[in-house]
mmCIF file of C-alpha atoms in Angstrom:
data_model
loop_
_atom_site.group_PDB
_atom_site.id
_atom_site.type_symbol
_atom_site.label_atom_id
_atom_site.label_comp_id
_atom_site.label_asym_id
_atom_site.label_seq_id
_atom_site.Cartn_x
_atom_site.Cartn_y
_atom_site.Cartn_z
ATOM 1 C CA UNK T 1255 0.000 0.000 0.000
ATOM 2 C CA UNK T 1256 1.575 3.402 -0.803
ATOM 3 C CA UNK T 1257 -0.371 6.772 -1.397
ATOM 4 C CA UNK T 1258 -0.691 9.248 -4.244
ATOM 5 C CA UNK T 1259 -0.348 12.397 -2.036
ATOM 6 C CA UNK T 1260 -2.701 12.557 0.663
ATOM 7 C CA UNK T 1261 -5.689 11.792 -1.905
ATOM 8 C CA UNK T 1262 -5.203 8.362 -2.598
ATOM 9 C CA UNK T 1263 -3.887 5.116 -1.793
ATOM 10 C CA UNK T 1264 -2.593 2.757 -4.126
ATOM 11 C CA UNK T 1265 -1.933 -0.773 -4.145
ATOM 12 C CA UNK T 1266 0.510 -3.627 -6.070
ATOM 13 C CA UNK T 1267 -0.099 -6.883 -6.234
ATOM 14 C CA UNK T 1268 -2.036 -9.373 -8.823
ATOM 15 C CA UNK T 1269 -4.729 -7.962 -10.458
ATOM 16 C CA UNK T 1270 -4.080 -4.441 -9.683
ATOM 17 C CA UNK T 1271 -3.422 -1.574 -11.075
ATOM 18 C CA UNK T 1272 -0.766 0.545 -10.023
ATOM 19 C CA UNK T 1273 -1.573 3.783 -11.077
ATOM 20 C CA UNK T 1274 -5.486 3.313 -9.384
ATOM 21 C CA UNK T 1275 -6.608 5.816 -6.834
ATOM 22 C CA UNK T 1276 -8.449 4.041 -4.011
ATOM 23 C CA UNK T 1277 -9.514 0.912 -5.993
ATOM 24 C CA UNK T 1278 -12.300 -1.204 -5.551
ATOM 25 C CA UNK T 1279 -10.478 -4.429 -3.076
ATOM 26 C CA UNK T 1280 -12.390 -7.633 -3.731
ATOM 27 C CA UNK T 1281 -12.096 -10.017 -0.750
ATOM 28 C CA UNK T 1282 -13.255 -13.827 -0.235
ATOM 29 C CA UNK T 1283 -14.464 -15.349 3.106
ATOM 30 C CA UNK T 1284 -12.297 -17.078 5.273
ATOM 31 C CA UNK T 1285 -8.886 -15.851 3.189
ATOM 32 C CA UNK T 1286 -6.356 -13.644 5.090
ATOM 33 C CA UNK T 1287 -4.727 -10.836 3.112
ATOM 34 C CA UNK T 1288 -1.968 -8.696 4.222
ATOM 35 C CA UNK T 1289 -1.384 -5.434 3.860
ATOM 36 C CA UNK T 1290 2.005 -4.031 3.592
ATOM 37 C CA UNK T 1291 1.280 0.075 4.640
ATOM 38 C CA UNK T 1292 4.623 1.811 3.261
ATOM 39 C CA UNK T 1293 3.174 4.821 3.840
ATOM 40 C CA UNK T 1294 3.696 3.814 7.864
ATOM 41 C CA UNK T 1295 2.374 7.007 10.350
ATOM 42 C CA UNK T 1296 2.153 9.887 7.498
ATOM 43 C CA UNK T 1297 -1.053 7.641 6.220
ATOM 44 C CA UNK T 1298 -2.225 5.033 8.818
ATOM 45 C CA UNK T 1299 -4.201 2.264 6.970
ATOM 46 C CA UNK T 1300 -7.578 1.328 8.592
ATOM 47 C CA UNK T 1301 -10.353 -1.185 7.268
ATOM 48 C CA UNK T 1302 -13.953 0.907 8.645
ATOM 49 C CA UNK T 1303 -17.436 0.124 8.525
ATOM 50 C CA UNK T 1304 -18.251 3.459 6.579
ATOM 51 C CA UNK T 1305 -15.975 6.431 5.503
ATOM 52 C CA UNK T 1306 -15.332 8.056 8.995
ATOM 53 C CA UNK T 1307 -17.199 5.443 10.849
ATOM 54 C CA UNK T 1308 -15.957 2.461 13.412
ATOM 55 C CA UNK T 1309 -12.619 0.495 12.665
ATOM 56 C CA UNK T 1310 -13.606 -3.053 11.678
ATOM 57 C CA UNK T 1311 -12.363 -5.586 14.787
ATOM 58 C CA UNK T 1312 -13.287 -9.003 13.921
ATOM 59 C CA UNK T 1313 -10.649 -10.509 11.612
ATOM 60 C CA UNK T 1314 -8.126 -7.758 12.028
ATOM 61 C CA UNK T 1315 -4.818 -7.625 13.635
ATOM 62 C CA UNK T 1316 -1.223 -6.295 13.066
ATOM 63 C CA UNK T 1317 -0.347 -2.189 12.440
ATOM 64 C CA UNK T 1318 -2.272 0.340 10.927
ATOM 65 C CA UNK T 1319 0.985 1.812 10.136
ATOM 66 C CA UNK T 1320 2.730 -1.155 8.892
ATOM 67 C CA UNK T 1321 1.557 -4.564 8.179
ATOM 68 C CA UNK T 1322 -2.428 -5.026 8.518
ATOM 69 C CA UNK T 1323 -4.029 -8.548 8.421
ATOM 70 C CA UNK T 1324 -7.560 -9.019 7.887
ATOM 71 C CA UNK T 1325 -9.222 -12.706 7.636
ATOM 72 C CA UNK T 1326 -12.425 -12.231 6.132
ATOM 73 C CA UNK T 1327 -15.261 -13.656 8.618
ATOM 74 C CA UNK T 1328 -17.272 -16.717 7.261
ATOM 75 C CA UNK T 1329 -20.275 -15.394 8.451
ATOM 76 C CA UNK T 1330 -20.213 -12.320 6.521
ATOM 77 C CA UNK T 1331 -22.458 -12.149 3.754
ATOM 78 C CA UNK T 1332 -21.221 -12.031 0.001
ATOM 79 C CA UNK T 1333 -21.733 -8.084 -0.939
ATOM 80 C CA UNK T 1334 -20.873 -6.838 2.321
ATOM 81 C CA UNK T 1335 -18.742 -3.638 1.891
ATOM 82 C CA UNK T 1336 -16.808 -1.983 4.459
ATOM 83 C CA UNK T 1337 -14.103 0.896 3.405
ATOM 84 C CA UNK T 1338 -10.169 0.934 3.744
ATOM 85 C CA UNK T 1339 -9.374 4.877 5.020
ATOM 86 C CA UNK T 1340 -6.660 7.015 6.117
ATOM 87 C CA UNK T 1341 -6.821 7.900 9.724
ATOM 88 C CA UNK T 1342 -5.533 11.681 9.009
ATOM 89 C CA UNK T 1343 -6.758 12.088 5.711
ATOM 90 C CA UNK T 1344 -10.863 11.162 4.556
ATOM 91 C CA UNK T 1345 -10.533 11.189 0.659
ATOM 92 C CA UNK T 1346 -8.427 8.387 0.870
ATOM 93 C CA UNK T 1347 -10.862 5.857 0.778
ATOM 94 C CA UNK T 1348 -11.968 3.178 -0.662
ATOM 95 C CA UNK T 1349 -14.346 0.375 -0.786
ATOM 96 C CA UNK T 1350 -13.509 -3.355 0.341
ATOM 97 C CA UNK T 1351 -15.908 -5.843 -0.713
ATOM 98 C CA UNK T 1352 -16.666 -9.140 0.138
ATOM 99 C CA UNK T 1353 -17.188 -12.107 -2.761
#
């Protein structure tokens, strides 16, 4: 995870595009995925129910400003959405969607 300013994050990996602002993060139940903040303090990395709302607890452990891990809960339902946000900065956000 790295940012574009303090608009954006942007992510590598499979699948992704590098030069995407806040991109659309598909996730699958019962996988654990890892994110790799390289942005550490300047742009803490937190998984939220809504833009601006609660941090999302079940599933999550690690750094906000390093490495997050988030197992996806089998008992959430496919199409839930939560958000991915900056702690210091709202517009970067995006959504994080369960498959």
């Amino acid at each position: 995870v790295t940012s574009n300013g303090a608009s954006a994050y942007r992510f590598t990996g499979s699948g992704v595009n590098t030069t995407t602002d806040n991109p659309t993060i598909y996730v699958y139940r019962g996988f654990t995925y890892r994110f790799n903040n390289e942005t550490g303090s300047a742009h803490p990395f937190e998984i939220r129910q809504t833009s601006g709302g609660s941090a999302v607890t079940a599933g999550v452990s690690g750094n906000i400003e390093g490495v997050l891990f988030y197992t996806i809960p089998m008992s959430l339902a496919a199409g839930t959405t939560y958000v991915y946000q900056c702690t210091l900065h709202a517009a970067m956000v995006g959504n994080l969607v369960v498959v």
